[in-house]
mmCIF file of C-alpha atoms and ligand atoms in Angstrom:
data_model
loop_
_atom_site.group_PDB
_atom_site.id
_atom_site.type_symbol
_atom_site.label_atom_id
_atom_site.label_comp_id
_atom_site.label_asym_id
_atom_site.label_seq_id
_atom_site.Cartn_x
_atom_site.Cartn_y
_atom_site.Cartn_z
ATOM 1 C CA UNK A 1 25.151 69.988 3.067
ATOM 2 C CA UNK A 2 22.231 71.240 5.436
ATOM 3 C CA UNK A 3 19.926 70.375 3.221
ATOM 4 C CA UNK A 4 21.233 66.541 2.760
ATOM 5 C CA UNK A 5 21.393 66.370 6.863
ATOM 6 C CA UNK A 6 17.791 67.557 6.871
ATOM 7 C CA UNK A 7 16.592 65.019 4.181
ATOM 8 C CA UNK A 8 18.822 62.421 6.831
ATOM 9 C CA UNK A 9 16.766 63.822 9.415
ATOM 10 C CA UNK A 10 13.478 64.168 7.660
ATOM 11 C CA UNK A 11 13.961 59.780 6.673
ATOM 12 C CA UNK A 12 14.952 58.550 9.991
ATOM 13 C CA UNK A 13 12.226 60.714 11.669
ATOM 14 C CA UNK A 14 9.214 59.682 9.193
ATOM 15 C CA UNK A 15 10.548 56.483 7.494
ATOM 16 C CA UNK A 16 12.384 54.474 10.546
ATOM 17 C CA UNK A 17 9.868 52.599 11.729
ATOM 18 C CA UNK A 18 8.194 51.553 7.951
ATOM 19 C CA UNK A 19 12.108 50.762 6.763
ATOM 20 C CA UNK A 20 12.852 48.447 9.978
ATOM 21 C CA UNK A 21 9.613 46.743 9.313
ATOM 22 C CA UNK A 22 10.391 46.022 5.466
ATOM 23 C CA UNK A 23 13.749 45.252 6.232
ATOM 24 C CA UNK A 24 13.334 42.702 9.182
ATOM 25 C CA UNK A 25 10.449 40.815 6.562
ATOM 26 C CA UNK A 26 12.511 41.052 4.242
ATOM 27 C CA UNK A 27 14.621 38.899 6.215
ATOM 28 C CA UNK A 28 12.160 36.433 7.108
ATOM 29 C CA UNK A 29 11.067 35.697 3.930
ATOM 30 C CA UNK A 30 14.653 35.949 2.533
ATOM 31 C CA UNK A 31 14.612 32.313 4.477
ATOM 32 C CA UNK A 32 11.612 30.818 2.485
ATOM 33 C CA UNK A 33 11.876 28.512 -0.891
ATOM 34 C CA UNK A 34 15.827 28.986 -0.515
ATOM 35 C CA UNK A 35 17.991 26.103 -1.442
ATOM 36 C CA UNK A 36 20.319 25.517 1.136
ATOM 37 C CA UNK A 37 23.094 22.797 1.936
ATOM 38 C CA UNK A 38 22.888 23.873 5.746
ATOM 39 C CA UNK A 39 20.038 22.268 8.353
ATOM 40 C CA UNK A 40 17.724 24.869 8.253
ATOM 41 C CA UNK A 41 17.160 26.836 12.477
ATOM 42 C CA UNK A 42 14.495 25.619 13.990
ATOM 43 C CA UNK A 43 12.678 27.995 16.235
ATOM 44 C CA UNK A 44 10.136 25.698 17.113
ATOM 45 C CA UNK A 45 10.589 21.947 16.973
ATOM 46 C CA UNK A 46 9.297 20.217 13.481
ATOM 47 C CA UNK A 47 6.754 17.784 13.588
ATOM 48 C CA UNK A 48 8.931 14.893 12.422
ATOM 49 C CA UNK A 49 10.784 15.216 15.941
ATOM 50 C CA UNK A 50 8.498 14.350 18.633
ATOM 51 C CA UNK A 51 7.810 11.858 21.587
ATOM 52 C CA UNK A 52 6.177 8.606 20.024
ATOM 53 C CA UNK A 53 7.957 5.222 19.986
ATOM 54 C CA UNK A 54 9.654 3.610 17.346
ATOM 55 C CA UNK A 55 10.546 0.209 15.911
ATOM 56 C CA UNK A 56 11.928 -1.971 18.937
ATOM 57 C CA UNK A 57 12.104 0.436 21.118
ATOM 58 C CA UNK A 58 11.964 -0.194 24.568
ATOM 59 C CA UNK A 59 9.319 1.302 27.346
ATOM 60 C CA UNK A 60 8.696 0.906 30.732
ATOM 61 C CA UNK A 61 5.426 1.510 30.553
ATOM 62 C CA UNK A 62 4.678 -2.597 30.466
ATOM 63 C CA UNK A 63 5.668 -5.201 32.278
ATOM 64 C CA UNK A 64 7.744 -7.029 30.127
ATOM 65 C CA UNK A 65 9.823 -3.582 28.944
ATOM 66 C CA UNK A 66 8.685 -3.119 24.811
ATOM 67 C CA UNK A 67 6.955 -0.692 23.263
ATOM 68 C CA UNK A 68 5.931 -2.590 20.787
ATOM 69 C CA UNK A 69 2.605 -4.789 21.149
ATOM 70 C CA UNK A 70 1.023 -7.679 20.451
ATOM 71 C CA UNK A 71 -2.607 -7.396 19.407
ATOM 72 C CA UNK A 72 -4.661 -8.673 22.052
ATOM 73 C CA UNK A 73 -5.424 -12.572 21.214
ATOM 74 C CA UNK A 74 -8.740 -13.643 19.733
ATOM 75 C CA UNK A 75 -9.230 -9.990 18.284
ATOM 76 C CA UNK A 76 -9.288 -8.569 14.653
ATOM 77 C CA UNK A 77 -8.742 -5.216 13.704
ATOM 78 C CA UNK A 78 -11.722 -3.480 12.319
ATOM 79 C CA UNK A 79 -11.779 -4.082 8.518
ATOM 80 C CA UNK A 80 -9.152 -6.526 9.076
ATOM 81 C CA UNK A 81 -11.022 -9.773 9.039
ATOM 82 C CA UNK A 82 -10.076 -12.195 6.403
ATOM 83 C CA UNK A 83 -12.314 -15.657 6.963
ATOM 84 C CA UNK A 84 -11.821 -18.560 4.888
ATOM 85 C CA UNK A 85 -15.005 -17.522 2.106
ATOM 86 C CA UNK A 86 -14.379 -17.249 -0.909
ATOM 87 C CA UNK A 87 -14.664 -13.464 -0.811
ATOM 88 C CA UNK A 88 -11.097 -13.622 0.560
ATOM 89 C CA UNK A 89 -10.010 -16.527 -1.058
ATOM 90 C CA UNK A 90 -11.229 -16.563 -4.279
ATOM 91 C CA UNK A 91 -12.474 -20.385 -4.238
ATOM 92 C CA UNK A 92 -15.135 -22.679 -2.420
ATOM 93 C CA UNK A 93 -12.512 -25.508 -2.089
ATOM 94 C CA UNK A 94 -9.473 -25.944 -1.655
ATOM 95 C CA UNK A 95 -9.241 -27.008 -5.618
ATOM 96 C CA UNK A 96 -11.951 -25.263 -7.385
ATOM 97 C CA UNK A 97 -12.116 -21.374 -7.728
ATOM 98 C CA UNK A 98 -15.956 -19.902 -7.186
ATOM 99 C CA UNK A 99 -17.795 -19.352 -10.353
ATOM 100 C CA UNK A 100 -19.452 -16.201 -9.835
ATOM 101 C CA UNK A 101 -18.674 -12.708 -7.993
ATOM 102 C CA UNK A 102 -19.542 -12.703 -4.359
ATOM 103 C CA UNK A 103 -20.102 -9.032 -4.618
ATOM 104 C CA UNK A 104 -23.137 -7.625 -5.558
ATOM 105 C CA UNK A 105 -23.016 -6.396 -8.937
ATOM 106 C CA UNK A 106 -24.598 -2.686 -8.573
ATOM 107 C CA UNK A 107 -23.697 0.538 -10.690
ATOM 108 C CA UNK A 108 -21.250 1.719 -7.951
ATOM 109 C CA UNK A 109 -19.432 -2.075 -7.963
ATOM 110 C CA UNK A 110 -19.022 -1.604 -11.615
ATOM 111 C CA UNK A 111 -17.611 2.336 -11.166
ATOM 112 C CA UNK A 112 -15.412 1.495 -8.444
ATOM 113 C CA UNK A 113 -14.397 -1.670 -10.546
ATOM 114 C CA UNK A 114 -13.193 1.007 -13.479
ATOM 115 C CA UNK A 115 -11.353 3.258 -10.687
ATOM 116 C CA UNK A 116 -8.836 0.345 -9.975
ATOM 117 C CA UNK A 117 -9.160 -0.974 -13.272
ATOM 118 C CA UNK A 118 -7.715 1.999 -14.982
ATOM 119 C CA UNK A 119 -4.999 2.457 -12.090
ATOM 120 C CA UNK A 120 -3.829 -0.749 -11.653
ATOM 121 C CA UNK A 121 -4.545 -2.756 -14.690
ATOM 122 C CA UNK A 122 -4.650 -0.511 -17.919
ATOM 123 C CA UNK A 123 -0.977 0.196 -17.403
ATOM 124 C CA UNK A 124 -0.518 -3.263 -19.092
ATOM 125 C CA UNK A 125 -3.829 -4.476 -20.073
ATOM 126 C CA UNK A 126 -5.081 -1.052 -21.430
ATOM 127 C CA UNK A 127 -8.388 0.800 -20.850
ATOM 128 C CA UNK A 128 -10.152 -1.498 -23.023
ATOM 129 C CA UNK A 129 -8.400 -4.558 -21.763
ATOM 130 C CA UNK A 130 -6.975 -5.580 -25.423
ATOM 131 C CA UNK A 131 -3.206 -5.982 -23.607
ATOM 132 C CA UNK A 132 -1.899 -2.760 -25.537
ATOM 133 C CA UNK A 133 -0.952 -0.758 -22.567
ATOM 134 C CA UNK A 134 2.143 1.897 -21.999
ATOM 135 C CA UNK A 135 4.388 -0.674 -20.398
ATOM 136 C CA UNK A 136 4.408 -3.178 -23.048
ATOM 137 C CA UNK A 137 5.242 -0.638 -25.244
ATOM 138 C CA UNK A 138 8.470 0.132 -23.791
ATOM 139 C CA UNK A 139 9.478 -3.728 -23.156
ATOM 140 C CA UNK A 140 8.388 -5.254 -26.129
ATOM 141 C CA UNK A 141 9.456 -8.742 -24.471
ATOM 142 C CA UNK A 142 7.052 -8.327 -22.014
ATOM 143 C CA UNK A 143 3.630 -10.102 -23.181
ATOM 144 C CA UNK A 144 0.279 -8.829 -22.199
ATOM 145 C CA UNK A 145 -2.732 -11.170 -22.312
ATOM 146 C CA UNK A 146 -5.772 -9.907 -23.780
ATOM 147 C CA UNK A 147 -8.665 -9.607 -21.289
ATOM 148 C CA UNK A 148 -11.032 -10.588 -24.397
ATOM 149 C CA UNK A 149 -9.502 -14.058 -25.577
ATOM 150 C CA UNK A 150 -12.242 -16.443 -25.309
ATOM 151 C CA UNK A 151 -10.045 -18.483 -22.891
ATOM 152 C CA UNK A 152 -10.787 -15.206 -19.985
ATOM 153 C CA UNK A 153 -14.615 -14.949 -21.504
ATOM 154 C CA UNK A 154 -15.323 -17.840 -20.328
ATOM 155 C CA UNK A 155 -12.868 -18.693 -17.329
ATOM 156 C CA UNK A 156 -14.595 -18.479 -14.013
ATOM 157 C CA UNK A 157 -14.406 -15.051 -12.188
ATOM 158 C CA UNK A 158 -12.740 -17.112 -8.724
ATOM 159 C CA UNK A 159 -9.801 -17.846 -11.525
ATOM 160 C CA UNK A 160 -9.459 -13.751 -12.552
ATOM 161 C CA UNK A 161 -9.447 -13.100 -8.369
ATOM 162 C CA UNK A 162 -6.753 -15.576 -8.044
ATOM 163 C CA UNK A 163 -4.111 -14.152 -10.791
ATOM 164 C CA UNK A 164 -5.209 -10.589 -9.613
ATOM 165 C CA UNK A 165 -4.050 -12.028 -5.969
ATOM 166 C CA UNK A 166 -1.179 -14.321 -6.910
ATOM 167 C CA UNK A 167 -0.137 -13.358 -10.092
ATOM 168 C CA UNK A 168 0.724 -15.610 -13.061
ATOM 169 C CA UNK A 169 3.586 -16.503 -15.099
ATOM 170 C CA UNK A 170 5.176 -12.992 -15.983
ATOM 171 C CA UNK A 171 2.010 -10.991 -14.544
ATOM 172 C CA UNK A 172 2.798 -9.675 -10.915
ATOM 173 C CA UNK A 173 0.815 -9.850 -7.933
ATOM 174 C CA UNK A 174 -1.582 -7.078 -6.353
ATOM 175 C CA UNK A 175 -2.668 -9.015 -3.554
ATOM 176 C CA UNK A 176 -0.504 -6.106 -1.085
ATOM 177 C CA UNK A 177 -2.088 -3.016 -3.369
ATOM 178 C CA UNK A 178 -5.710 -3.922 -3.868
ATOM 179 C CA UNK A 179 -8.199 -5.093 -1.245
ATOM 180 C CA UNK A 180 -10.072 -8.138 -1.995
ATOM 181 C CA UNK A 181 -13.322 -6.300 -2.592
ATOM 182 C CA UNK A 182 -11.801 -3.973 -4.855
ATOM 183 C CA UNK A 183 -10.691 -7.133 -6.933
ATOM 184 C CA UNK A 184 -14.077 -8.487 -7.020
ATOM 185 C CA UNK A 185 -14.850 -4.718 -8.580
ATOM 186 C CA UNK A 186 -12.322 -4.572 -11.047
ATOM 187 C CA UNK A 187 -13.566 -8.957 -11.900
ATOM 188 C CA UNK A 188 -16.903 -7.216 -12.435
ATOM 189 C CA UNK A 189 -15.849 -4.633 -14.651
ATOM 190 C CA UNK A 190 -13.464 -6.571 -16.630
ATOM 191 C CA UNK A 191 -16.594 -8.615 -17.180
ATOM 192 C CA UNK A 192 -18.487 -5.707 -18.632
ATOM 193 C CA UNK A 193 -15.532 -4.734 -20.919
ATOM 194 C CA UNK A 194 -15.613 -8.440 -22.161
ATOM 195 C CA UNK A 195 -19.169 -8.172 -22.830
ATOM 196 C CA UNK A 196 -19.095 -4.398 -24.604
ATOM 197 C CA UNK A 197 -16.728 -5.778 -27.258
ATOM 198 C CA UNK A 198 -18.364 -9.236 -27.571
ATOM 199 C CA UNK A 199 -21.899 -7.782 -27.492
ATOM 200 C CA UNK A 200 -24.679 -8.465 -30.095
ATOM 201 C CA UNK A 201 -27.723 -6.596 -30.724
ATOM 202 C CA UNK A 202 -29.745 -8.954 -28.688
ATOM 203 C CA UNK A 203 -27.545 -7.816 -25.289
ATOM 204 C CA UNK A 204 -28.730 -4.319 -26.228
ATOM 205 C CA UNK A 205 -32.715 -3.566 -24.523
ATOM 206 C CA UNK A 206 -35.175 -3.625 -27.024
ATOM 207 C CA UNK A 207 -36.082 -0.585 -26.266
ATOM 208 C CA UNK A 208 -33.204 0.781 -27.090
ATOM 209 C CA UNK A 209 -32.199 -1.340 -30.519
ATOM 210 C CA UNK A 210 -33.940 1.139 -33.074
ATOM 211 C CA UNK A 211 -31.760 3.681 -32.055
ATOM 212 C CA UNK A 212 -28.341 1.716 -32.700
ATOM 213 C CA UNK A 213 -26.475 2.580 -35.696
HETATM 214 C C1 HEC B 1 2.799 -4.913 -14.883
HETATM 215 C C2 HEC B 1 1.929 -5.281 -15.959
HETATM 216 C C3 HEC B 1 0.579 -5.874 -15.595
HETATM 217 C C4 HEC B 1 -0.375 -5.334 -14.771
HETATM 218 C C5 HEC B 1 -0.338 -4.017 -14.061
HETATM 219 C C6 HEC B 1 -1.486 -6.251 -14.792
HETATM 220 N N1 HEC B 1 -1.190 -7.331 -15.579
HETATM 221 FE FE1 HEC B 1 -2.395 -8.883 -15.998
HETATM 222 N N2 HEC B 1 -0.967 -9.722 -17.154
HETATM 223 C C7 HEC B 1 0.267 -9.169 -17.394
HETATM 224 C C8 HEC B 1 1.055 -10.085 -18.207
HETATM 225 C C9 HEC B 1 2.479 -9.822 -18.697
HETATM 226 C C10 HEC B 1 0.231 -11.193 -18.462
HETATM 227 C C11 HEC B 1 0.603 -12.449 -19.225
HETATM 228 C C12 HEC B 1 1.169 -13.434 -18.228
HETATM 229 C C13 HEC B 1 1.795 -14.636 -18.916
HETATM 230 O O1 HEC B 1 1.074 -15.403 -19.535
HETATM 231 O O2 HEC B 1 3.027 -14.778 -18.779
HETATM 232 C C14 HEC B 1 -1.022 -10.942 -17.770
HETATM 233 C C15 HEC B 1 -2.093 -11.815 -17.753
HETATM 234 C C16 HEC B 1 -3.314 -11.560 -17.167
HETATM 235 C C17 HEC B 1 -4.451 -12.463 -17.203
HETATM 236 C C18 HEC B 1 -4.509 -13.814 -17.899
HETATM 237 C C19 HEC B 1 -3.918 -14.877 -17.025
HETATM 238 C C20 HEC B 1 -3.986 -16.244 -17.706
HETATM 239 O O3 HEC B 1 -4.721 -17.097 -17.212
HETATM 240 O O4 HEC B 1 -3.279 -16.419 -18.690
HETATM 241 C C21 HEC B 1 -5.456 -11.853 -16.508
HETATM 242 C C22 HEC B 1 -6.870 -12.392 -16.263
HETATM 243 C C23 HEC B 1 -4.948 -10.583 -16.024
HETATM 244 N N3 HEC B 1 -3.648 -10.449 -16.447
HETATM 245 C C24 HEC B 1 -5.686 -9.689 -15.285
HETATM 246 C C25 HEC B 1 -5.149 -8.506 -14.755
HETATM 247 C C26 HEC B 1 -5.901 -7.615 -13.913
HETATM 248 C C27 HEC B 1 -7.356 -7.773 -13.527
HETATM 249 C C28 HEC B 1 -5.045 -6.601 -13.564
HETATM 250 C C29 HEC B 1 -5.313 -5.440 -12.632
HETATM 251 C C30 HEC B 1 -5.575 -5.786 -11.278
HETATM 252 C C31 HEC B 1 -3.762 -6.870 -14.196
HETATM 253 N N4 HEC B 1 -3.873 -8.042 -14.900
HETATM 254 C C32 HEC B 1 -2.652 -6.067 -14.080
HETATM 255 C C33 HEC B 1 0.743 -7.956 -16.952
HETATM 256 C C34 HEC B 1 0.063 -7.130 -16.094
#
């Protein structure tokens, strides 16, 4: 019996403070990654809870009593501006779309144009723009144009900005998801997909044709 009261003795005197400071983590992290039904304690506030105005709320900070604002008239926003070229509109007239990109066609138009391409198009139209994409696979009923009829080889690229903005038919619009110089990317790389599968050896360099296969 001594001996288990001097083993009592021998813990609390050398293990106490190591055993309290297990324990009490212990119970910390006991709290983290649990699933619980309950609001979880708050010791400090979260960041979702703090002073900011929302929606229609009202202020008294101005004059007329609402927090929410007007922007101040005859200003844009920075990168906001949308003027009536046909970089934003896709045409030079009210009835005829602009025949060629307004973007300057450089290597980093045409890999930006594949970025978007392959996240908002190939979906439906496919990497390679033949129309075979995932989602026409799973509704069959759902018709995908090919990017490389002769019809979109030769349409002008104002007419591509236009469905990309408006949709057409069936196809959706991405006017809300893609800026309009992104579309003028993806116009420009849909144009080099048309070419790579149209291509004949006299669009390959010359210096470069003995080495085709
Ligand atoms: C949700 C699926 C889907 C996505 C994503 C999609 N398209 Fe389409 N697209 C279609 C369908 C379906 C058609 C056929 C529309 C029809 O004729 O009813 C079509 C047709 C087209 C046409 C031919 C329009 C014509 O004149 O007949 C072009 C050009 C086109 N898409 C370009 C694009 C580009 C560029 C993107 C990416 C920004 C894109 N599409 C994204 C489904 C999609």
């Amino acid at each position: 019996m001594s001996k288990l009261i001097r083993a009592a003795g021998w813990i609390t005197g050398y293990c106490a403070a190591p055993l309290t400071f297990v324990l009490v983590s212990a119970f910390f992290l006991a709290g983290c990654g649990m699933v619980q039904r309950s609001t979880p304690i708050e010791v400090w506030d979260d960041m979702k809870r703090q002073e900011k105005f929302g929606p229609q709320q009202p202020s008294t900070l101005f004059a007329d009593g609402r927090a929410s604002r007007r922007p101040v008239e005859g200003t844009v926003a920075r990168g906001a501006m949308r003027d009536e070229s046909s970089l934003y509109t896709g045409r030079i007239s009210p009835t005829m779309y602009v025949g060629q990109n307004p973007v300057e066609i450089t290597k980093e138009t045409l890999r930006l144009g594949r970025t978007k391409f392959n996240v908002y198009c190939a979906p439906c139209h496919s990497e390679d723009g033949t129309g075979k994409g995932i989602v026409p696979t799973r509704f069959t009923a759902w018709q995908v144009t090919s990017l490389h009829e002769d019809r979109l080889r030769t349409t002008s690229d104002g007419d591509i900005f236009n469905v990309i903005t408006h949709g057409r038919r069936t196809m959706p619009s991405y006017r809300t998801q893609i800026e309009p110089r992104d579309r003028w990317a993806i116009i420009a790389y849909v144009r080099a997909l048309q070419r790579s599968t149209g291509a004949t050896t006299a669009d390959v360099p010359e210096s470069l044709r003995a080495g085709l296969k």
